[in-house]
Structure formats: C-alpha cells, structure tokens
Coordinates of C-alpha atoms and ligand atoms in Angstrom, one line a residue:
M1 CA 23.8 -39.1 -21.6
I2 CA 24.0 -42.4 -19.7
K3 CA 26.2 -40.7 -17.2
H4 CA 23.5 -38.0 -16.7
I5 CA 20.8 -40.6 -16.2
L6 CA 23.0 -42.4 -13.7
V7 CA 23.7 -39.2 -11.8
S8 CA 20.1 -38.2 -11.7
A9 CA 19.1 -41.7 -10.5
A10 CA 21.7 -41.5 -7.8
I11 CA 20.4 -38.1 -6.7
L12 CA 16.9 -39.3 -6.6
A13 CA 17.8 -42.4 -4.7
L14 CA 19.7 -40.2 -2.2
L15 CA 16.8 -37.9 -1.8
A16 CA 14.4 -40.8 -1.3
A17 CA 16.8 -42.3 1.3
G18 CA 17.0 -38.9 2.9
A19 CA 13.2 -38.5 3.0
F20 CA 12.9 -42.0 4.4
A21 CA 15.5 -41.3 7.1
V22 CA 13.6 -38.2 8.1
Y23 CA 10.3 -40.1 8.1
A24 CA 11.8 -43.1 10.0
Y25 CA 13.6 -40.9 12.6
H26 CA 12.1 -40.4 16.0
P27 CA 13.9 -38.7 18.8
A28 CA 14.4 -40.3 22.2
M29 CA 12.1 -38.9 24.8
E30 CA 13.3 -37.7 28.2
E31 CA 13.1 -40.1 31.1
V32 CA 10.8 -39.3 34.0
A33 CA 13.0 -38.6 37.0
T34 CA 12.8 -41.7 39.2
G35 CA 11.4 -41.3 42.6
T36 CA 8.8 -38.8 41.4
Q37 CA 5.4 -40.3 42.3
Q38 CA 2.9 -39.4 39.7
A39 CA -0.6 -38.9 41.1
F40 CA -3.6 -40.2 39.2
D41 CA -7.3 -39.8 39.5
D42 CA -9.0 -42.9 40.9
D43 CA -11.6 -42.9 38.1
A44 CA -8.9 -42.7 35.5
V45 CA -7.2 -45.7 37.1
E46 CA -10.4 -47.7 37.1
R47 CA -11.2 -46.9 33.5
G48 CA -7.7 -47.8 32.6
R49 CA -8.0 -51.2 34.3
V50 CA -11.1 -52.1 32.1
I51 CA -9.5 -50.8 28.9
A52 CA -6.2 -52.7 29.6
A53 CA -8.2 -55.9 30.2
A54 CA -10.1 -55.4 26.9
G55 CA -6.7 -55.0 25.2
Y56 CA -5.3 -58.2 26.8
C57 CA -2.1 -56.4 27.7
A58 CA -1.4 -58.8 30.6
S59 CA -2.0 -61.9 28.4
C60 CA 0.7 -60.9 25.9
H61 CA 3.0 -59.3 28.4
T62 CA 3.2 -62.2 30.9
A63 CA 5.4 -65.3 30.2
V64 CA 4.2 -68.7 31.5
G65 CA 5.3 -68.8 35.1
G66 CA 6.7 -65.2 34.9
E67 CA 5.9 -62.0 36.8
P68 CA 2.6 -60.4 35.6
W69 CA 3.3 -57.8 32.9
A70 CA 7.0 -58.4 33.0
G71 CA 7.2 -59.5 29.3
N72 CA 9.2 -62.3 27.6
Y73 CA 6.0 -64.0 26.4
P74 CA 7.1 -65.6 23.1
M75 CA 5.0 -64.7 20.1
E76 CA 5.6 -67.1 17.2
T77 CA 5.2 -65.2 13.9
D78 CA 5.8 -66.5 10.4
F79 CA 9.2 -64.8 10.5
G80 CA 10.5 -65.9 13.9
T81 CA 9.9 -65.4 17.6
V82 CA 9.3 -61.9 19.1
Y83 CA 9.3 -61.6 22.9
S84 CA 7.1 -59.1 24.5
T85 CA 8.7 -56.5 26.8
N86 CA 8.4 -55.6 30.5
I87 CA 5.7 -53.0 30.8
T88 CA 5.6 -52.9 34.6
P89 CA 6.6 -49.6 36.2
D90 CA 10.1 -50.9 37.0
P91 CA 12.4 -48.0 36.0
E92 CA 15.2 -50.1 34.6
S93 CA 13.7 -53.1 32.9
G94 CA 10.2 -51.9 32.6
I95 CA 8.6 -48.6 31.5
G96 CA 8.8 -46.8 34.9
A97 CA 10.9 -44.0 33.3
W98 CA 8.5 -43.5 30.5
S99 CA 6.4 -40.3 30.4
A100 CA 2.7 -40.5 29.5
Q101 CA 3.8 -38.9 26.1
A102 CA 6.4 -41.7 25.4
F103 CA 3.8 -44.3 26.3
K104 CA 1.3 -42.7 23.9
R105 CA 3.8 -42.6 21.1
A106 CA 4.4 -46.4 21.6
M107 CA 0.7 -47.1 21.5
Q108 CA -0.3 -44.8 18.7
D109 CA 2.9 -44.9 16.5
G110 CA 4.7 -48.1 17.5
V111 CA 7.9 -46.2 18.5
D112 CA 9.6 -46.9 21.9
R113 CA 10.9 -44.2 24.3
E114 CA 14.3 -44.3 22.8
G115 CA 12.9 -43.7 19.3
R116 CA 13.2 -47.3 18.0
H117 CA 10.5 -48.8 15.8
L118 CA 8.5 -51.6 17.5
F119 CA 7.5 -54.8 15.7
P120 CA 3.9 -55.3 14.8
A121 CA 3.6 -58.4 16.9
F122 CA 2.6 -55.5 19.3
P123 CA -0.8 -54.6 17.7
Y124 CA -0.1 -50.8 17.6
N125 CA -1.7 -50.8 14.2
H126 CA -5.0 -51.3 16.1
F127 CA -4.1 -49.3 19.3
T128 CA -3.4 -46.2 17.1
L129 CA -7.2 -45.9 16.9
M130 CA -7.5 -45.5 20.7
S131 CA -8.5 -42.1 22.0
D132 CA -5.8 -40.1 23.9
Q133 CA -8.0 -40.4 27.0
D134 CA -8.2 -44.2 26.8
V135 CA -4.4 -44.4 26.4
D136 CA -3.8 -42.0 29.3
D137 CA -6.1 -44.0 31.5
V138 CA -4.2 -47.2 30.7
Y139 CA -1.0 -45.4 31.5
A140 CA -2.5 -44.3 34.8
Y141 CA -3.5 -47.8 35.6
I142 CA -0.2 -49.4 34.8
M143 CA 1.8 -46.8 36.7
S144 CA -0.3 -47.0 39.8
E145 CA -1.6 -50.6 40.0
V146 CA 0.8 -52.9 38.3
A147 CA 3.6 -54.1 40.6
P148 CA 7.1 -53.2 39.3
A149 CA 9.0 -56.3 38.4
R150 CA 12.6 -56.8 37.2
S151 CA 13.4 -58.9 34.2
T152 CA 16.1 -59.7 31.7
Q153 CA 14.7 -59.2 28.2
K154 CA 15.1 -62.2 25.9
D155 CA 16.6 -61.6 22.5
N156 CA 14.1 -61.9 19.6
E157 CA 14.8 -64.8 17.2
L158 CA 14.4 -63.1 13.9
P159 CA 16.8 -63.6 10.9
F160 CA 18.8 -60.7 9.5
P161 CA 17.6 -58.3 8.0
L162 CA 14.2 -58.8 9.5
D163 CA 15.6 -58.0 13.0
Q164 CA 16.5 -54.5 11.8
R165 CA 14.0 -52.1 13.5
I166 CA 14.6 -49.4 10.9
L167 CA 12.9 -51.7 8.3
Q168 CA 9.7 -51.4 10.4
A169 CA 9.4 -47.8 9.3
G170 CA 9.0 -49.1 5.7
W171 CA 6.4 -51.6 6.9
K172 CA 4.5 -48.8 8.6
L173 CA 4.6 -46.7 5.5
L174 CA 3.0 -49.6 3.5
F175 CA 0.5 -51.0 6.0
V176 CA -0.3 -48.8 8.9
D177 CA -2.9 -46.1 8.9
S178 CA -2.0 -44.1 11.9
G179 CA -4.6 -41.9 13.5
R180 CA -7.5 -41.9 16.0
Y181 CA -10.8 -43.6 15.3
E182 CA -13.2 -41.4 13.3
K183 CA -16.9 -41.7 13.7
D184 CA -19.0 -42.8 10.7
P185 CA -21.8 -40.3 10.8
Q186 CA -24.1 -42.6 8.7
Q187 CA -24.1 -45.1 11.6
S188 CA -25.6 -45.1 15.1
D189 CA -23.6 -44.2 18.2
E190 CA -23.8 -47.8 19.3
W191 CA -22.4 -49.1 16.0
N192 CA -19.6 -46.5 16.2
R193 CA -18.8 -47.5 19.8
G194 CA -18.6 -51.1 18.7
A195 CA -16.4 -50.3 15.7
Y196 CA -14.1 -48.3 18.0
L197 CA -13.6 -51.2 20.4
V198 CA -13.4 -54.0 17.8
E199 CA -11.0 -52.3 15.4
G200 CA -9.0 -50.6 18.2
V201 CA -8.2 -51.8 21.6
T202 CA -9.7 -55.3 21.4
H203 CA -8.0 -55.8 18.0
C204 CA -10.2 -58.8 16.9
G205 CA -8.7 -58.6 13.4
A206 CA -5.2 -59.4 14.7
C207 CA -6.5 -63.0 14.8
H208 CA -9.6 -63.1 12.7
T209 CA -8.2 -61.4 9.5
P210 CA -5.7 -63.2 7.2
R211 CA -2.3 -61.7 6.8
N212 CA -0.2 -61.2 3.6
A213 CA 3.3 -62.4 3.0
L214 CA 4.8 -59.5 5.0
G215 CA 2.6 -60.2 8.0
A216 CA 0.1 -57.4 7.5
E217 CA -3.6 -57.9 7.9
I218 CA -5.3 -57.8 4.4
D219 CA -7.9 -55.0 4.4
S220 CA -9.9 -56.5 1.6
E221 CA -10.2 -59.8 3.6
H222 CA -11.2 -58.1 6.8
F223 CA -12.6 -60.8 9.2
D224 CA -12.5 -63.6 6.6
G225 CA -11.0 -65.9 9.3
A226 CA -7.3 -66.8 9.8
T227 CA -5.0 -69.3 11.5
I228 CA -3.4 -68.6 14.9
D229 CA -1.3 -71.1 16.9
R230 CA -2.7 -73.9 14.7
W231 CA -6.3 -72.9 15.6
T232 CA -8.7 -71.4 13.2
A233 CA -10.1 -68.1 14.2
P234 CA -13.4 -68.4 12.2
A235 CA -14.6 -65.7 9.8
L236 CA -16.7 -63.0 11.6
N237 CA -18.4 -61.8 8.5
G238 CA -20.8 -63.3 6.0
S239 CA -18.5 -66.3 5.4
N240 CA -18.7 -67.5 9.0
A241 CA -19.3 -71.3 8.9
A242 CA -21.8 -71.7 11.7
A243 CA -25.1 -73.3 10.8
I244 CA -27.0 -70.5 12.6
R245 CA -26.4 -66.9 11.8
W246 CA -24.8 -64.9 14.6
T247 CA -27.1 -62.1 15.8
A248 CA -25.9 -59.1 17.8
R249 CA -27.2 -60.8 20.9
D250 CA -25.3 -64.1 20.2
F251 CA -22.1 -62.2 19.8
S252 CA -22.4 -60.2 23.0
E253 CA -23.5 -63.4 24.9
Y254 CA -20.5 -65.4 23.6
L255 CA -18.1 -62.6 24.5
K256 CA -19.6 -62.2 28.0
H257 CA -20.0 -65.9 29.0
G258 CA -17.6 -67.7 26.7
G259 CA -20.3 -69.6 24.7
T260 CA -23.8 -69.6 23.4
R261 CA -26.4 -72.3 23.0
A262 CA -26.7 -72.0 19.2
H263 CA -22.9 -71.9 18.6
G264 CA -19.8 -73.1 20.3
V265 CA -17.6 -72.1 23.2
A266 CA -14.5 -69.9 23.4
A267 CA -11.6 -72.4 23.6
G268 CA -7.9 -72.2 22.7
P269 CA -6.6 -68.7 22.0
M270 CA -10.2 -67.3 22.2
G271 CA -10.4 -68.4 25.9
P272 CA -8.3 -65.5 27.4
V273 CA -9.9 -63.0 25.0
V274 CA -13.1 -63.6 26.9
H275 CA -12.0 -64.5 30.3
A276 CA -8.9 -62.3 30.8
G277 CA -10.4 -59.5 28.7
L278 CA -13.8 -58.7 27.3
R279 CA -15.7 -59.9 30.4
E280 CA -14.5 -56.7 32.2
L281 CA -16.3 -54.5 29.7
P282 CA -19.8 -53.2 30.7
D283 CA -22.8 -54.8 29.0
S284 CA -23.4 -51.7 27.0
D285 CA -20.0 -52.1 25.3
L286 CA -20.5 -55.8 24.7
Q287 CA -23.8 -55.0 23.1
A288 CA -22.1 -52.3 20.9
I289 CA -19.5 -54.9 19.8
G290 CA -22.4 -57.3 18.9
T291 CA -24.2 -54.6 16.9
Y292 CA -21.1 -53.7 14.9
L293 CA -20.2 -57.4 14.2
A294 CA -23.8 -58.4 13.3
A295 CA -23.7 -55.5 10.8
Q296 CA -20.7 -57.2 9.1
N297 CA -22.8 -60.3 8.3
D298 CA -26.3 -59.0 8.0
D299 CA -27.0 -60.1 4.4
I300 CA -26.6 -63.8 4.8
R301 CA -28.6 -66.9 5.7
T302 CA -31.8 -65.2 6.7
G303 CA -34.0 -68.1 5.7
E304 CA -34.4 -70.7 8.3
E305 CA -35.1 -70.2 12.0
P306 CA -32.6 -71.3 14.5
A307 CA -35.1 -73.7 16.1
Q308 CA -35.6 -75.5 12.7
I309 CA -31.9 -75.8 12.1
I310 CA -31.3 -77.2 15.5
A311 CA -34.2 -79.7 15.2
A312 CA -32.8 -80.9 11.8
S313 CA -29.3 -81.2 13.2
L314 CA -30.6 -83.2 16.2
A315 CA -32.5 -85.6 13.8
K316 CA -29.3 -86.2 11.8
G317 CA -27.4 -86.7 14.9
Q318 CA -29.1 -89.8 16.2
P319 CA -26.6 -92.7 15.9
K320 CA -28.1 -95.6 13.9
K321 CA -28.9 -98.9 15.5
S322 CA -26.1 -100.4 13.5
Y323 CA -23.5 -98.0 14.9
R324 CA -21.1 -100.8 15.8
Q325 CA -20.3 -101.2 12.1
D326 CA -18.6 -97.8 11.7
Q327 CA -15.5 -97.1 13.8
G328 CA -16.1 -93.3 13.9
E329 CA -19.7 -93.7 15.0
R330 CA -18.8 -96.4 17.6
L331 CA -16.2 -94.2 19.1
Y332 CA -18.5 -91.2 19.1
V333 CA -21.2 -93.1 20.8
T334 CA -18.9 -94.4 23.6
A335 CA -16.6 -91.3 24.0
C336 CA -18.7 -88.3 23.2
A337 CA -22.5 -89.1 23.1
S338 CA -22.8 -89.5 26.9
C339 CA -22.4 -85.7 27.0
H340 CA -23.2 -84.5 23.5
Y341 CA -26.3 -86.7 23.5
N342 CA -28.5 -84.5 21.4
S343 CA -31.4 -84.0 23.8
E344 CA -34.4 -82.0 22.6
Q345 CA -33.1 -79.1 24.5
I346 CA -29.5 -78.4 23.7
E347 CA -28.0 -77.4 26.9
L348 CA -25.8 -74.3 27.0
G349 CA -22.8 -76.2 28.2
R350 CA -22.9 -79.0 25.6
P351 CA -22.9 -77.6 22.1
D352 CA -24.7 -79.6 19.4
L353 CA -21.9 -80.9 17.2
G354 CA -23.9 -80.3 14.0
V355 CA -24.3 -76.6 14.5
N356 CA -21.0 -76.0 16.2
S357 CA -18.4 -74.2 13.9
A358 CA -15.7 -76.7 14.8
T359 CA -17.3 -79.5 12.6
R360 CA -18.1 -77.0 9.8
L361 CA -14.9 -75.0 9.2
D362 CA -12.7 -75.7 6.2
Q363 CA -10.0 -76.9 8.6
P364 CA -10.5 -79.6 11.2
D365 CA -8.0 -78.0 13.6
N366 CA -10.4 -76.7 16.2
L367 CA -12.3 -80.0 16.5
I368 CA -9.1 -81.9 16.8
H369 CA -7.7 -79.6 19.4
V370 CA -10.8 -80.0 21.5
I371 CA -10.9 -83.8 21.1
L372 CA -7.3 -84.1 22.2
D373 CA -7.2 -81.5 25.0
G374 CA -10.8 -80.9 25.9
V375 CA -11.9 -77.5 27.1
G376 CA -10.4 -76.3 30.4
N377 CA -11.9 -74.3 33.2
Q378 CA -10.1 -71.2 31.9
E379 CA -11.8 -71.6 28.5
G380 CA -15.4 -71.9 27.3
L381 CA -18.0 -71.5 29.9
P382 CA -16.8 -70.8 33.4
G383 CA -17.2 -73.8 35.8
I384 CA -17.8 -76.2 32.9
V385 CA -15.1 -78.5 31.4
M386 CA -14.8 -81.1 28.8
P387 CA -12.1 -83.8 29.3
G388 CA -9.4 -84.4 26.7
F389 CA -8.8 -87.7 24.9
R390 CA -5.1 -87.3 24.2
S391 CA -4.1 -90.5 25.9
A392 CA -7.4 -92.5 25.3
L393 CA -7.5 -92.2 21.5
D394 CA -4.7 -92.6 18.9
D395 CA -4.4 -90.3 15.8
Q396 CA -6.4 -92.6 13.6
E397 CA -9.2 -92.9 16.1
V398 CA -9.5 -89.1 16.6
A399 CA -9.5 -88.8 12.8
A400 CA -12.3 -91.4 12.5
I401 CA -14.6 -89.4 15.0
A402 CA -13.9 -86.2 13.1
A403 CA -14.7 -87.8 9.8
Y404 CA -17.8 -89.3 11.1
L405 CA -19.1 -86.0 12.5
R406 CA -18.2 -84.2 9.3
R407 CA -20.1 -86.7 7.2
T408 CA -23.2 -87.2 9.3
R409 CA -23.8 -83.8 10.8
T410 CA -22.8 -81.3 8.1
D411 CA -23.2 -80.8 4.4
R412 CA -19.5 -80.0 4.0
T413 CA -17.0 -81.8 1.9
P414 CA -14.8 -84.3 3.8
W415 CA -11.5 -83.1 5.3
P416 CA -8.5 -84.5 3.5
D417 CA -5.5 -86.1 5.3
L418 CA -7.1 -86.1 8.7
G419 CA -4.7 -88.6 10.2
D420 CA -1.7 -86.5 9.4
T421 CA -3.4 -83.3 10.7
V422 CA -4.2 -85.0 14.0
S423 CA -0.6 -86.1 14.5
A424 CA 0.7 -82.6 13.6
I425 CA -1.7 -81.0 16.1
R426 CA -0.8 -83.6 18.7
A427 CA 2.9 -82.7 18.3
H428 CA 2.2 -78.9 18.2
Ligands
LIG501 C1 -0.7 -59.7 20.8 C2 0.3 -59.4 21.9 C3 0.3 -58.1 22.6 C4 -0.7 -57.4 23.1 C5 -2.2 -57.8 23.2 C6 -0.2 -56.2 23.7 N1 1.2 -56.1 23.5 FE1 2.4 -54.7 24.1 N2 3.9 -55.5 23.0 C7 3.9 -56.8 22.5 C8 5.2 -57.1 21.9 C9 5.6 -58.4 21.2 C10 6.0 -56.0 22.2 C11 7.5 -55.8 21.8 C12 7.6 -55.3 20.4 C13 9.0 -55.1 20.0 O1 10.0 -55.5 20.7 O2 9.2 -54.4 19.0 C14 5.2 -55.0 22.9 C15 5.6 -53.8 23.3 C16 4.9 -52.9 24.0 C17 5.3 -51.6 24.4 C18 6.7 -51.0 24.2 C19 7.6 -51.3 25.4 C20 9.0 -51.2 25.2 O3 9.7 -51.5 26.2 O4 9.5 -50.9 24.1 C21 4.3 -51.0 25.2 C22 4.3 -49.6 25.8 C23 3.2 -51.9 25.2 N3 3.6 -53.0 24.4 C24 2.0 -51.7 25.8 C25 0.9 -52.6 25.7 C26 -0.4 -52.3 26.2 C27 -0.7 -51.1 27.1 C28 -1.2 -53.3 25.8 C29 -2.7 -53.4 26.1 C30 -3.5 -52.3 25.8 C31 -0.4 -54.2 25.0 N4 0.9 -53.7 25.0 C32 -0.9 -55.3 24.4 C33 2.8 -57.6 22.4 C34 1.5 -57.3 22.8
LIG502 C1 -5.7 -64.3 20.1 C2 -6.5 -64.5 18.9 C3 -7.9 -64.0 19.0 C4 -8.4 -62.7 19.2 C5 -7.6 -61.5 19.6 C6 -9.8 -62.8 19.0 N1 -10.2 -64.1 18.7 FE1 -12.1 -64.7 18.4 N2 -11.5 -66.6 18.1 C7 -10.1 -67.0 18.1 C8 -10.1 -68.5 17.9 C9 -8.8 -69.3 17.8 C10 -11.4 -68.9 17.9 C11 -11.9 -70.4 17.8 C12 -12.3 -70.8 19.2 C13 -13.1 -72.1 19.3 O1 -13.7 -72.4 18.4 O2 -13.1 -72.7 20.4 C14 -12.3 -67.7 18.0 C15 -13.7 -67.8 18.0 C16 -14.5 -66.6 17.9 C17 -15.9 -66.7 17.7 C18 -16.7 -67.9 17.5 C19 -16.9 -68.1 16.0 C20 -17.5 -69.3 15.6 O3 -18.0 -69.4 14.4 O4 -17.6 -70.3 16.4 C21 -16.3 -65.4 17.8 C22 -17.7 -64.9 17.7 C23 -15.2 -64.6 18.0 N3 -14.0 -65.3 18.1 C24 -15.2 -63.2 18.2 C25 -14.1 -62.4 18.5 C26 -14.1 -61.0 18.7 C27 -15.4 -60.1 18.6 C28 -12.9 -60.6 19.0 C29 -12.4 -59.2 19.4 C30 -13.2 -58.6 20.5 C31 -12.0 -61.7 19.0 N4 -12.8 -62.8 18.6 C32 -10.7 -61.7 19.2 C33 -9.0 -66.2 18.2 C34 -9.1 -64.8 18.6
LIG503 C1 -17.9 -85.4 30.0 C2 -18.7 -84.8 29.0 C3 -18.1 -84.6 27.6 C4 -17.6 -85.6 26.8 C5 -17.4 -87.0 27.1 C6 -17.3 -84.9 25.5 N1 -17.6 -83.6 25.6 FE1 -17.4 -82.2 24.1 N2 -18.0 -80.7 25.4 C7 -18.4 -80.9 26.7 C8 -18.7 -79.7 27.3 C9 -19.2 -79.5 28.7 C10 -18.3 -78.7 26.4 C11 -18.3 -77.2 26.6 C12 -17.1 -76.9 27.5 C13 -17.0 -75.5 28.1 O1 -17.8 -74.6 27.7 O2 -16.1 -75.2 28.9 C14 -17.9 -79.4 25.2 C15 -17.5 -78.8 24.0 C16 -17.3 -79.4 22.8 C17 -17.1 -78.8 21.5 C18 -17.1 -77.3 21.2 C19 -15.8 -76.7 21.1 C20 -15.8 -75.3 20.6 O3 -14.7 -74.8 20.5 O4 -16.8 -74.7 20.4 C21 -16.8 -79.8 20.6 C22 -16.5 -79.7 19.1 C23 -16.9 -81.1 21.4 N3 -17.1 -80.8 22.7 C24 -16.7 -82.3 20.8 C25 -16.6 -83.5 21.5 C26 -16.2 -84.8 20.9 C27 -16.0 -85.0 19.5 C28 -16.2 -85.7 22.0 C29 -15.8 -87.1 21.9 C30 -14.5 -87.4 21.5 C31 -16.6 -84.9 23.2 N4 -16.8 -83.6 22.9 C32 -16.8 -85.5 24.4 C33 -18.6 -82.1 27.3 C34 -18.1 -83.4 26.9

C-alpha cells in the first residue's frame, strides 16, 4: 500500500516536473544575419523614441560613466545585485543580432533570444502590457538611432540558487500576468490611455507598490508606497501623505515640470523619471496619466480647499520670537528660512514645508536626503536648485531640524531614532 502511494507520488512529481519543464522551456531564436540593414519608417522611429523615454530604458541600461544603453547599471535588489545588459545594436555584446520577434518576447515574456528567463529587475511584468506596435516602435528606434557599443557584461551578484534562471519560470507562474493591456469599457478613453501608460511602459508601480518576500509587487497594496534606494516613493492612492489632495492637473503638472506649487518636487530616484522620461510624452498623455491616478484617490480628503490648507500651514510656519531657545528652530531659521520663508504666495520653486510630503511621510528619509544633498539641477524643477548641507550640519543637527519641522508643521507623530536614520542615510 505504502509502496503504491510512494510510486504514485513519484509519478505525479515527475509529471509536474515534466509539465514545468515544458512550461519553462523557450527555444533560442535565430540570429538576424549581421550586415543586413533593416529599414524602418521614420514615424515609427520617432514614436519609439518617445515610448523608450517613457520606459526609462536608457536610465536603467546606462552605467555611471558608461556608454549610453550599453548596460552594467547595477540594480540593488533585496536578493543581490543584478546588472542590466547591453541593448545597443552591437551584434556581439548587444542586441544587434536580435530579430523584432526576439525583442518582443523579451519585453512581453521576459525571455532572452537564447531562451533564458530574465530576472524581474527588468520590469517585463509591466512591459508585457505594451501593445505590439509600441514594442515594434521601440525596436525600430533602438536599431536605427542608438549607437552600437561594445561592453563586457558584469556577472550578477546573486547567491545560489537565486542565480538559477530556470527558477524565474516558477516566479513568473506565481506572479506575472502575461498579456497585452485590455481596455476597461466602463471607463473613458482618457482613463484607459492613462492606465495603459501607468501600468505598462512607465511602470510606476515598480517603485510605488510594496513588494513581497519574493520581490513581487503586492497587488492588494497597489500604489500604497514603497522604499527604493533608501527613498520613500510615496503612496499614489488614498493613503498619500500630502496635505493637499492631488488632482489630475497636479499629477500631470508634476510629471511635466518636476514639481507643483501645492506639493513637492521630484528629487532622488523620481528625478530621472520626469527629466529623462515622462517629459517626452505629449501633454495629452500626461493628462491621461493624471486622470487615471486621480481616480485612484478620488474618495479622500475632499473637505478643505487648498488655499485654506496653505494659509493654515503658513500661519503655523512662522518661527516664534523666542526661536533661539530651540536648536531645531534656530537652525531652520538660519539654514532654511531664507529660502523657505513662508511668504503669502508660496513660490513654485520653494515648497512650503508644511504641505510638502517629505515632512509628512511615515519615514523621514526623503527629508533627510534633501537636507543632506539638496536638489540638483537634474532633479526637481529645471534650472532651480537647493544646496545640500552635508558638510555644514552634523547628524544630530539635521535630526533637530527634521524633528522641529515635523512637530511644528504637521499633525503627525514624531519620527523615532532620527539621529541614527540620518547617519545611515549619510553613509548610504
Ligand atoms: C528598472 C530598470 C530597467 C528598465 C527601466 C529597463 N530595463 Fe531592460 N533590463 C534591465 C535588467 C536588469 C536586465 C537584465 C535582466 C537579466 O539579466 O535577467 C534587462 C534586460 C533587458 C533586455 C534583455 C537583453 C538581454 O541581453 O538579455 C531587453 C531587450 C531590455 N532589457 C529592453 C529594455 C527596454 C526596451 C526598456 C525600456 C522600454 C528597458 N529594458 C527598461 C533593467 C531595466
Ligand atoms: C525609480 C523609482 C520610481 C518610479 C519608476 C516612479 N517613481 Fe514616483 N517617486 C519616486 C520617489 C523616490 C519619489 C519621492 C521623490 C521626492 O519626494 O522628491 C516619488 C514621488 C512621486 C510623486 C510625489 C508624491 C508626493 O506625495 O510628493 C508622484 C506624484 C509620483 N512620484 C508619481 C509617479 C508616477 C505617476 C510614476 C510613473 C509614471 C512614477 N512616480 C514612477 C520613485 C519613482
Ligand atoms: C538657497 C535656497 C534654499 C535653502 C537655503 C533651502 N532650500 Fe529647500 N528648497 C529650495 C528650492 C529652490 C527647492 C526646490 C528645488 C527644485 O525644484 O529643484 C527646495 C526644496 C525643498 C524640499 C522639497 C523636497 C521634495 O522632494 O519635495 C524640502 C523638503 C526642503 N527644500 C527642505 C529644506 C530644509 C529643511 C532646508 C534647511 C536645512 C532647506 N530646504 C534649505 C531652496 C532652498
């Protein structure tokens, strides 16, 4: 009897393994003969340029100081470092020998030309939603406009067995919903266009949605906010921490210019999303993104008008005459208030620190990053910078300013262990 059970269990296991092997197997695809110039339509190439910008391909596929698109950009994941690959048209070290079909399989199924599973540090779980036409256009752009560059691929730093690509097939089975975007007929065309862009090529959820222990975005916590490179990517839904509710217009303005008056500016990892990416999209697409995102948080905080909230924040923000008593307040007045001086009219370039998300989030990380390193010209609003205070202030002083702003400008609970957090972020 026991023998029978064991034999049947073994057969079942073999069948399952066989089925998995069939599922996991993908054939290699033919190389495109080198030297064959493929011809592409100019319009397709131009459309591809815009879509590739909106997918930040170049940001992730270019190492600091490296050739554009030639890979080796290190992506630090919870499991180890994965290096992006060379996707220039170089036939040996890049994707010059990849057919349009092989490229499409990589984008939509996360499988490379030789049939190996790609790691989800490459956000193919979002790109799978892209239409065939958009993927073909990106291919046309890369093959005709990106300069071929040779490179030597760095080895990923992943522990065994996580480095085994075959395991990725299991990960896909669990977490990836392959397939093109399907319109929701209940919603407007604009909403659908926004959803297509946000969930697909621009993959906002890759940073703004928390991940589970296996590194997959958690569907039930879509846009609840997450940590990336020790920054907080704030929630983009009803739990967003900003004092003033984001409207469709705020979202599209922020994504076009890198900041809005009633919110903050796009610093840290959000900088390239705007400046190397979304800014290329036509206004109609940015509006569609705004419409889709605003619909995610429509039901909250409809009471007060932005003008009232800003006025109340400004009133709270006036340093007291006795400011010399409190170290945080004294440092704020001398280091920050000359620019963040709470005038009646908040200026676009100088966010009011009471309404800015950085002072209101559950983690102080974004505020600390900005105090230490400022906001560079490639981040936030173009042509406007904030200097950093890394060498002028020590950890305890940065912590004192952060604690002061939190206490006097927001109704949120104090941040614990601020001093330690500042030193960890300084070292990061
Ligand atoms: C968030 C970072 C990131 C973004 C954004 C990104 N990629 Fe990648 N991509 C990667 C990583 C990392 C790999 C390597 C994965 C691996 O080795 O399994 C990769 C692999 C690829 C591959 C497979 C190449 C090969 O040699 O196997 C292709 C094709 C590709 N990316 C195209 C694109 C395109 C086109 C875009 C923009 C629409 C893009 N990627 C955006 C990180 C990114
Ligand atoms: C590479 C990671 C990354 C990607 C991709 C990304 N974001 Fe962000 N986002 C961030 C970080 C980090 C911040 C915080 C920046 C700051 O406060 O200066 C942020 C801030 C924001 C904010 C401001 C929120 C607030 O409360 O102040 C909005 C709005 C936003 N992102 C929208 C988007 C949208 C829409 C997309 C997709 C089109 C997107 N983000 C893609 C990392 C990312
Ligand atoms: C010289 C003027 C100046 C000083 C001094 C200054 N700031 Fe700023 N700050 C700015 C400007 C300008 C921006 C917007 C930058 C941009 O858009 O590129 C900004 C942005 C910010 C933001 C928004 C960041 C975000 O991600 O939304 C915060 C928070 C902030 N400053 C806090 C401070 C604090 C705290 C101090 C004092 C330690 C300080 N600033 C000192 C000019 C200044």
